[in-house]
PDB file of C-alpha atoms in Angstrom:
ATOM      1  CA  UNK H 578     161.855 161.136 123.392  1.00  0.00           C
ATOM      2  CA  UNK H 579     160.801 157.690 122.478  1.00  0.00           C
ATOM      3  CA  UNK H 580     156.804 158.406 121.366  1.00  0.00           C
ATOM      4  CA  UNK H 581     156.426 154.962 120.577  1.00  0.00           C
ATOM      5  CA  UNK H 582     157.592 151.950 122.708  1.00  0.00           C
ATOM      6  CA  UNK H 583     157.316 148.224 122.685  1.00  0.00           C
ATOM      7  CA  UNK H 584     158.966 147.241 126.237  1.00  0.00           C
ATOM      8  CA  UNK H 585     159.288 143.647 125.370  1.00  0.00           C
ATOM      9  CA  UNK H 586     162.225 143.238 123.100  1.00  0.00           C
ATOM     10  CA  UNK H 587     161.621 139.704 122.544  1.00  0.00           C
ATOM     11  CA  UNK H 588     158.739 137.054 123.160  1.00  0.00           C
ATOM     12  CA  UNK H 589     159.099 133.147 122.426  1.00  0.00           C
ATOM     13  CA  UNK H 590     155.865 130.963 122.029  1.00  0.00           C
ATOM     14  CA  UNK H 591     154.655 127.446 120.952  1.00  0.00           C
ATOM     15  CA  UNK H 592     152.739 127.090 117.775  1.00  0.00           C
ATOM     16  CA  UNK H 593     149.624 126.554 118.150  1.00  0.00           C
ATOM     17  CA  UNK H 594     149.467 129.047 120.808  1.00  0.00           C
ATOM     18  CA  UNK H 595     148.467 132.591 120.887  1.00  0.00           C
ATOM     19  CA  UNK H 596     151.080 135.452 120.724  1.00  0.00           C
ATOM     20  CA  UNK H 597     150.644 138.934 122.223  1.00  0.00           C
ATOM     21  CA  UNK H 598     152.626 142.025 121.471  1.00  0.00           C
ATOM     22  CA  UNK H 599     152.439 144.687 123.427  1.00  0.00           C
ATOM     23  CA  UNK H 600     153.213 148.688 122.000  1.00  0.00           C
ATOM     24  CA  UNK H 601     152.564 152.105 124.033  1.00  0.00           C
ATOM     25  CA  UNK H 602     152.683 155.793 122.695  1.00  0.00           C
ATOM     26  CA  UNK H 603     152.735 158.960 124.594  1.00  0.00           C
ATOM     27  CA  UNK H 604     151.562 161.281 121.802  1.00  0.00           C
ATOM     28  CA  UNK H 605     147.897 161.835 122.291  1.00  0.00           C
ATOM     29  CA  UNK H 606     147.973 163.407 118.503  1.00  0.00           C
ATOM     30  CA  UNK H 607     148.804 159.636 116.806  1.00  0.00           C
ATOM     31  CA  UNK H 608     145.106 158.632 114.690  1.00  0.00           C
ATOM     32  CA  UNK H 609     146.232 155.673 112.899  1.00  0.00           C
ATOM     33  CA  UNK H 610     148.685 152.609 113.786  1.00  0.00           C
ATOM     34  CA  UNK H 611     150.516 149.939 112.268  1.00  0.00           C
ATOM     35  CA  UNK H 612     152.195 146.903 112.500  1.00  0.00           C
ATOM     36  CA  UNK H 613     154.643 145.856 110.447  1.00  0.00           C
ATOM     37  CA  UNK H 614     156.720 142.376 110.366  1.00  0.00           C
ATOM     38  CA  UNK H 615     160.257 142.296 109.328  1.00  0.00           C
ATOM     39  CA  UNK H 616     162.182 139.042 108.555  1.00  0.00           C
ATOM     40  CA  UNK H 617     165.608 139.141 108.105  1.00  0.00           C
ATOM     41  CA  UNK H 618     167.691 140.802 105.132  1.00  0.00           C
ATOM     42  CA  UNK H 619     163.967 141.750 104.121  1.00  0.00           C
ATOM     43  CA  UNK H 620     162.101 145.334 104.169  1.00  0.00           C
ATOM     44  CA  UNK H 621     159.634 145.553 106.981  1.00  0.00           C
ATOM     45  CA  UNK H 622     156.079 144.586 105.083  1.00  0.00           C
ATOM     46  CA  UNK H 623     152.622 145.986 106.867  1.00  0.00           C
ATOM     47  CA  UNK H 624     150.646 143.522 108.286  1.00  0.00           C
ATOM     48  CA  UNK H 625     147.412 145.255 109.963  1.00  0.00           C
ATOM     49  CA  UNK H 626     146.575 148.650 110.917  1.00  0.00           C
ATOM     50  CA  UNK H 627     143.601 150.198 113.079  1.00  0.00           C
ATOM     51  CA  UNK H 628     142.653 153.968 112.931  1.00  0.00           C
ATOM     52  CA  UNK H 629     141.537 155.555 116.318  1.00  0.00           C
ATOM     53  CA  UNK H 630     137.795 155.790 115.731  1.00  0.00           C
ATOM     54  CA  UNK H 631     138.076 151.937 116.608  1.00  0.00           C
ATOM     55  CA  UNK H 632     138.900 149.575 119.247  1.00  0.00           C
ATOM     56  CA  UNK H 633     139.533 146.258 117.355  1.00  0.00           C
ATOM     57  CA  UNK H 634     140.354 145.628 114.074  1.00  0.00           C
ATOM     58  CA  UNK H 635     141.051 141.624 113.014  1.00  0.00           C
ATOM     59  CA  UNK H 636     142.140 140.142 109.481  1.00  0.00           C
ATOM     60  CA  UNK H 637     142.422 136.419 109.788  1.00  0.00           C
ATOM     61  CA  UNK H 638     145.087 135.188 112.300  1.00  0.00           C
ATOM     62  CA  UNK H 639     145.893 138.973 113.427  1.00  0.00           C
ATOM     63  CA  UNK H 640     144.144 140.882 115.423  1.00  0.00           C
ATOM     64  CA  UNK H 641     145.007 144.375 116.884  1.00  0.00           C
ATOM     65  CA  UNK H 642     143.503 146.191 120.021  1.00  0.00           C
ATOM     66  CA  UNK H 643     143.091 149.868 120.253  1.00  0.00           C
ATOM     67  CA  UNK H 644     143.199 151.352 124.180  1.00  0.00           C
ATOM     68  CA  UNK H 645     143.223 155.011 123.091  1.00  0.00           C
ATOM     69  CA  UNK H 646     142.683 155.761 127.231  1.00  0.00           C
ATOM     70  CA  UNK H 647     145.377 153.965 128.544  1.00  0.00           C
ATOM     71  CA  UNK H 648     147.430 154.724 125.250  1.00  0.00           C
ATOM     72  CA  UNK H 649     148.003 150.900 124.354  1.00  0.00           C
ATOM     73  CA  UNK H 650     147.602 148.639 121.519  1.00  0.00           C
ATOM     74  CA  UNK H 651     148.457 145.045 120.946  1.00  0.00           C
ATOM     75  CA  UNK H 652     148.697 142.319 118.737  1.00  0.00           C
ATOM     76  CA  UNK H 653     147.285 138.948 119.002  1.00  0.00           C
ATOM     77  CA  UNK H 654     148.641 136.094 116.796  1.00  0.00           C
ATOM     78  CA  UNK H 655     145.962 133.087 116.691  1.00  0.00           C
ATOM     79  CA  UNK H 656     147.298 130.616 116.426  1.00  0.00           C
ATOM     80  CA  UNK H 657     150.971 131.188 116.461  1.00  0.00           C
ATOM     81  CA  UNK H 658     153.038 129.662 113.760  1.00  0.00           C
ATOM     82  CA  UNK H 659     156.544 129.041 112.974  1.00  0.00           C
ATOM     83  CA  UNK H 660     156.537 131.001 110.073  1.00  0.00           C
ATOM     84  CA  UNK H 661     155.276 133.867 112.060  1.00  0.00           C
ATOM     85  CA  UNK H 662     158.874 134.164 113.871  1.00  0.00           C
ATOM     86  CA  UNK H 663     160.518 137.657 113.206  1.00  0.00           C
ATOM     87  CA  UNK H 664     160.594 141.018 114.007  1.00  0.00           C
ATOM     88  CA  UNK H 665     157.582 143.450 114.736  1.00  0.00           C
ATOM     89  CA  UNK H 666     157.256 146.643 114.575  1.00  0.00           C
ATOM     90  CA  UNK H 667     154.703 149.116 115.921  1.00  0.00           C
ATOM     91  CA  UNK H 668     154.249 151.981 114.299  1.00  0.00           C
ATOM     92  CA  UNK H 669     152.150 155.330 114.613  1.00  0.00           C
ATOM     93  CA  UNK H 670     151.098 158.199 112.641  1.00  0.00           C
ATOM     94  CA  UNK H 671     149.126 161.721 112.953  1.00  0.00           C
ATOM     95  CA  UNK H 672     147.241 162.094 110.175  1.00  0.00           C
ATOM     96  CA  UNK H 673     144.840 164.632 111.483  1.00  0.00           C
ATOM     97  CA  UNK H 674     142.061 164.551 108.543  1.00  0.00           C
ATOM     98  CA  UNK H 675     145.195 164.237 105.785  1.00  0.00           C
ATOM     99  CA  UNK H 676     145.855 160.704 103.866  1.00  0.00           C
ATOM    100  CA  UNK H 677     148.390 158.568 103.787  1.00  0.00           C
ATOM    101  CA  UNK H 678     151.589 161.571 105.021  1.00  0.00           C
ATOM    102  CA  UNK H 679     154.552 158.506 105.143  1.00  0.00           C
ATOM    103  CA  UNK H 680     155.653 159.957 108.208  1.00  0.00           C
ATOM    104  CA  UNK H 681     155.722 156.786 110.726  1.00  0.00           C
ATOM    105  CA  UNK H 682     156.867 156.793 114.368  1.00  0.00           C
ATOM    106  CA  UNK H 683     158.325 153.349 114.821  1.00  0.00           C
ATOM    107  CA  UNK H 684     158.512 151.592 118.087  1.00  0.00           C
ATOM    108  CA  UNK H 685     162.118 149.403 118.350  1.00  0.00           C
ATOM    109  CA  UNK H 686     160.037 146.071 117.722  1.00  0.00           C
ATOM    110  CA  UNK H 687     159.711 142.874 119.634  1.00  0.00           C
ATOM    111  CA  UNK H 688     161.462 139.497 118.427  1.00  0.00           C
ATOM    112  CA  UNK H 689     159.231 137.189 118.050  1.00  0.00           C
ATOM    113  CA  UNK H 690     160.013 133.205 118.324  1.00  0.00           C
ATOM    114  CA  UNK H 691     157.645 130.554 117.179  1.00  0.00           C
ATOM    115  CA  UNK H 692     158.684 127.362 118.343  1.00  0.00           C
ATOM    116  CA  UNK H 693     157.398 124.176 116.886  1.00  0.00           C
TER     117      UNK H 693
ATOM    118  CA  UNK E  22     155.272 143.554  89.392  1.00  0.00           C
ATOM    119  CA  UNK E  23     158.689 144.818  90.966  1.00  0.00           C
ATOM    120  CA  UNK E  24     158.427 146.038  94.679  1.00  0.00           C
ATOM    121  CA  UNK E  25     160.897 148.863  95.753  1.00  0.00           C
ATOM    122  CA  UNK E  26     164.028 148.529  94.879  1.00  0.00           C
ATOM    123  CA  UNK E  27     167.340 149.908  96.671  1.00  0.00           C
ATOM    124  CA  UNK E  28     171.115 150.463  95.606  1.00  0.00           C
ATOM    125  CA  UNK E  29     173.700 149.428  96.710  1.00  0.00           C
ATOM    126  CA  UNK E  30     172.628 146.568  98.720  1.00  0.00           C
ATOM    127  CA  UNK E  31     175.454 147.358 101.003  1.00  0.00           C
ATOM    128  CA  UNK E  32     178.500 149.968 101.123  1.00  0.00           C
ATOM    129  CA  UNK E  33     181.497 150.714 103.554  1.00  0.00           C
ATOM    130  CA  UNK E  34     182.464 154.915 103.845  1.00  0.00           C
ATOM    131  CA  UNK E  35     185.447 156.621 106.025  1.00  0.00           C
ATOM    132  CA  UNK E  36     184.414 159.460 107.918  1.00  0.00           C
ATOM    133  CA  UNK E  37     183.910 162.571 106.305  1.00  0.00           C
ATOM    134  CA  UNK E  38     183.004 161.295 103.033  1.00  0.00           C
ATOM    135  CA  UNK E  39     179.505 161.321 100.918  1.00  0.00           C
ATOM    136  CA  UNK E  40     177.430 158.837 100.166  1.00  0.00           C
ATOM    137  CA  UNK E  41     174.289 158.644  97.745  1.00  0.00           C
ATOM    138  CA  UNK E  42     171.605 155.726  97.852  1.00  0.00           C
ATOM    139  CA  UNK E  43     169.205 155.117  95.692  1.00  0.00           C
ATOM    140  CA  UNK E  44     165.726 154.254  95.444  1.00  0.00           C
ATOM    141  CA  UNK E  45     162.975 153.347  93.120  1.00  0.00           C
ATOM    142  CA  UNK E  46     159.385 153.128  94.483  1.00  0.00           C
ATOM    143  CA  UNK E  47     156.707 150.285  93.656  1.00  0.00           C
ATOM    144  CA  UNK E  48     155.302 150.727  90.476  1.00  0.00           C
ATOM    145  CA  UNK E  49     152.627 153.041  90.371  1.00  0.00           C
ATOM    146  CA  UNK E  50     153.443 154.917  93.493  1.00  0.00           C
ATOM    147  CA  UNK E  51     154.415 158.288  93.121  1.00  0.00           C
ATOM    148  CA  UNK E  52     155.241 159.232  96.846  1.00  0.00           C
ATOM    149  CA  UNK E  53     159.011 158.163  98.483  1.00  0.00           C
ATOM    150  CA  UNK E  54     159.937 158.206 101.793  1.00  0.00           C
ATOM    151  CA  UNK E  55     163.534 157.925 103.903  1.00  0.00           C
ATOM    152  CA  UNK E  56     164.232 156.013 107.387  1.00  0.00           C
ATOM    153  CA  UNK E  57     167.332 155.092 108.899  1.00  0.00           C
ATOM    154  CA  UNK E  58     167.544 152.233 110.790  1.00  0.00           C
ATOM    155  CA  UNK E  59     170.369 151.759 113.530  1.00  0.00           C
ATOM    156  CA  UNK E  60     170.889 148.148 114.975  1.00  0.00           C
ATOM    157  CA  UNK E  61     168.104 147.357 117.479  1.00  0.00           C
ATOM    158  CA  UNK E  62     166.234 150.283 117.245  1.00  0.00           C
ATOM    159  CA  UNK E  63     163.060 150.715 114.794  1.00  0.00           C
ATOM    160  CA  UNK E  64     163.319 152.541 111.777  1.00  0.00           C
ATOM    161  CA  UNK E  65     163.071 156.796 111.494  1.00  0.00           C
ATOM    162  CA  UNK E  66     161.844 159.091 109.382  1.00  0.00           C
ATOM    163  CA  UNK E  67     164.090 161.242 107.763  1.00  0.00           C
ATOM    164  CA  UNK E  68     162.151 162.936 104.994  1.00  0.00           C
ATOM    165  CA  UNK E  69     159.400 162.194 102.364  1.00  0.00           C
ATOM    166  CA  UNK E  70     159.143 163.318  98.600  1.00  0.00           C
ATOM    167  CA  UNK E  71     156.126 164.313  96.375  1.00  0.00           C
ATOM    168  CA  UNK E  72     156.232 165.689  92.692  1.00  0.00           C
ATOM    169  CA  UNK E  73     160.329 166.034  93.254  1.00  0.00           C
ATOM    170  CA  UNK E  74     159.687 168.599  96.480  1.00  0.00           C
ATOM    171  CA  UNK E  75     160.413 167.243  99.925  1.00  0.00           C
ATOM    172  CA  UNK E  76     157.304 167.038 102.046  1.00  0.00           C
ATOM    173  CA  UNK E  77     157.487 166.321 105.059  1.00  0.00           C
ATOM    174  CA  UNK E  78     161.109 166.136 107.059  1.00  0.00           C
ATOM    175  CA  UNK E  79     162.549 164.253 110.375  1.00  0.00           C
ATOM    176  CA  UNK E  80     164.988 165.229 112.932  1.00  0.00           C
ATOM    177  CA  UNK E  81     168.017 164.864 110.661  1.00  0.00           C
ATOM    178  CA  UNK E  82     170.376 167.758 110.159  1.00  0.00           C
ATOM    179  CA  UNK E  83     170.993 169.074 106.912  1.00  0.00           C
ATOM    180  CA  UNK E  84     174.155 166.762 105.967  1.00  0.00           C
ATOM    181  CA  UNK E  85     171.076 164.346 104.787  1.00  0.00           C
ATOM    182  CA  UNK E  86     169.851 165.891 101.603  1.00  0.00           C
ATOM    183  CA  UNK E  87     167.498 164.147  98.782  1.00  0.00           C
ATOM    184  CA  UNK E  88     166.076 164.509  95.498  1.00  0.00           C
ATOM    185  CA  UNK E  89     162.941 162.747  93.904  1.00  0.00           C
ATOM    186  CA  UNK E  90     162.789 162.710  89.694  1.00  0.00           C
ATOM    187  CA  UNK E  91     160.044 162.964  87.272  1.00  0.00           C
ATOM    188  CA  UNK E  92     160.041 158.917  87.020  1.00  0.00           C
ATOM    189  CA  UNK E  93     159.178 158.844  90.892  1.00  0.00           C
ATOM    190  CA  UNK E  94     162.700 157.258  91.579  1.00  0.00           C
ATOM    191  CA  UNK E  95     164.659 158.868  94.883  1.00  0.00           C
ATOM    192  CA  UNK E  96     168.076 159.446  96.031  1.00  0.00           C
ATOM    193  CA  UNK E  97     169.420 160.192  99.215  1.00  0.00           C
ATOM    194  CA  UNK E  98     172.576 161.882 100.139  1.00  0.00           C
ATOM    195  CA  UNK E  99     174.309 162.086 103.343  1.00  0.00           C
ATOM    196  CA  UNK E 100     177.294 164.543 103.683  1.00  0.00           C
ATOM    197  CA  UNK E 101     180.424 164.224 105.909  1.00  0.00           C
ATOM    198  CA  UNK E 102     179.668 161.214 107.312  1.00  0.00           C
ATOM    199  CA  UNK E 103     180.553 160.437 111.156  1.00  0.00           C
ATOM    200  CA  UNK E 104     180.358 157.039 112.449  1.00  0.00           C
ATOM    201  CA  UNK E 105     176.550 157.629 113.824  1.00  0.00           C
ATOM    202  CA  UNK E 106     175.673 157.460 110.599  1.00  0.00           C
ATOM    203  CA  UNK E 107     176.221 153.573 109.904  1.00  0.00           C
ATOM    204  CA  UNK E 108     172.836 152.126 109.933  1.00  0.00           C
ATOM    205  CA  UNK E 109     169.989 150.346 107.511  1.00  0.00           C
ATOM    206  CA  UNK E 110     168.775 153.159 105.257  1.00  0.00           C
ATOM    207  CA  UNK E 111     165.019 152.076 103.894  1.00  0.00           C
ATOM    208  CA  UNK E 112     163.275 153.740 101.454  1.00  0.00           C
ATOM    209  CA  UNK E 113     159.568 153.205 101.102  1.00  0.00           C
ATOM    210  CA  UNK E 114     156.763 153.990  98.505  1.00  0.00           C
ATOM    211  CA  UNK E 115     153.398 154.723  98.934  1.00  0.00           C
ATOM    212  CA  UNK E 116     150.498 156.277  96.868  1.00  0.00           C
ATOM    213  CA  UNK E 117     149.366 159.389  97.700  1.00  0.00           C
ATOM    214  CA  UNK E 118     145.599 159.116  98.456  1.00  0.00           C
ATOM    215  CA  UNK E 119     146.559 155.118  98.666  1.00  0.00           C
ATOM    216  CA  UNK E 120     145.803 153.284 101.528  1.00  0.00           C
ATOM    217  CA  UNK E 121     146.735 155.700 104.947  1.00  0.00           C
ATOM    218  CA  UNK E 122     149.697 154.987 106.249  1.00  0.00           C
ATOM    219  CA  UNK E 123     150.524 151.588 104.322  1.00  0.00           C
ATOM    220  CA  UNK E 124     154.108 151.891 103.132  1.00  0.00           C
ATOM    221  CA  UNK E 125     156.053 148.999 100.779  1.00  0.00           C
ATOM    222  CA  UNK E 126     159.726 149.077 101.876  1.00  0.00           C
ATOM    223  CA  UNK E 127     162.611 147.877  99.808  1.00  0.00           C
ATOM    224  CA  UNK E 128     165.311 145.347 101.763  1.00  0.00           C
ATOM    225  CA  UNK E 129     167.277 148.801 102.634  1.00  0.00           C
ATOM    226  CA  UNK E 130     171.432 150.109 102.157  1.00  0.00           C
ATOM    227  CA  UNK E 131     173.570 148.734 105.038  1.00  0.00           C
ATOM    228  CA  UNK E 132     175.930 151.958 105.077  1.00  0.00           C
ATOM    229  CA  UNK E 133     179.006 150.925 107.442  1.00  0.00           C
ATOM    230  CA  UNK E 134     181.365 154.674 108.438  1.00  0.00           C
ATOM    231  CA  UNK E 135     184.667 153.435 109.749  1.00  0.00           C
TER     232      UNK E 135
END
């Protein structure tokens, strides 16, 4: 049962140009999500996160949208850079009141390509 | 300031054997948890530690085992090993009370079963 799925495994772009991942969850319990970026031979590192009392959260080039009704979140890349090319992961978590449990649902991520 | 930190880097096991990994968190976190990665797939949980007592546990069976110590450092340990079991294990670190959610992972174990 896959509570947490990004549908596009991969996604090529131009720099310069906006990027948009796309991540869906079935678990109506999940309060707080993630995303994390993952190059390769490298640890996934966080990159943004938005908790489910909001719609939009946005820290410089990254933004992240928050559909809690149709179960949907994204992330927008502006603008796109080559540097920005790797993996990304969504991720999820039910917190329910509690802090910072560890326990993330991971989507399978989306490969993203930045071309110059 | 060293990150987390895993060992071996990468290993190669026959079926049936054991296997420990090792972890230690970022410095100053006192919280470690477990995923296992298989190729294409995103990472899953397998179990968390707090003050050396597992917290929190994924849908692993009991052939995955682990142990936190008093320095915060973790180890995991996966008995009789089939060949499902070859993936990228991660560990990750966190404070408890830290910011919600926001793990550091280390660069992981690439644990091949032949």
């Amino acid at each position: 049962d896959q509570q947490v799925k990004q549908n596009s495994p991969s996604l090529s772009v131009q720099e310069g140009r906006i990027s948009i991942l796309n991540c869906d969850y079935t678990n109506s319990m999940f309060d707080y999500f993630l995303w994390y970026k993952k190059y390769p031979a490298e640890g996934p590192t966080f990159l943004i996160s938005i908790s489910s009392i909001k719609d939009k959260n946005e820290d410089g080039r990254f933004t992240v949208f928050l559909n809690k009704s149709a179960k949907h979140l994204s992330l927008h890349i502006v603008p796109s850079q080559p540097g920005d090319s790797a993996v990304y992961f969504c991720a999820a978590s039910a917190l329910g009141g509690s802090s910072n449990t560890g326990k993330l649902i991971f989507g399978q991520g989306t490969t993203l390509q930045v071309k110059p | 300031d060293a990150g987390v930190t895993q060992s071996p880097t990468h290993l190669i096991k026959t079926r049936g054997q054991q296997v420990t990994l090792r972890c230690s968190p970022k410095s100053g976190h006192d919280t470690v948890s477990w995923y296992q990665q298989a190729l294409g797939q995103g990472p899953q949980f397998i179990f968390q530690y707090y003050e050396e007592e597992e917290r929190q546990r994924g849908n692993f069976p009991d052939r995955f085992s682990g142990h936190q110590f008093p320095n915060y450092s973790s180890e995991l340990n996966v008995n009789a090993l089939l060949l499902g079991d070859s993936a990228l294990y991660l560990c990750a670190s966190s404070r408890l009370g830290g910011n919600t959610g926001e793990l550091f992972f280390g660069e992981g174990s690439r644990l091949t079963v032949l």
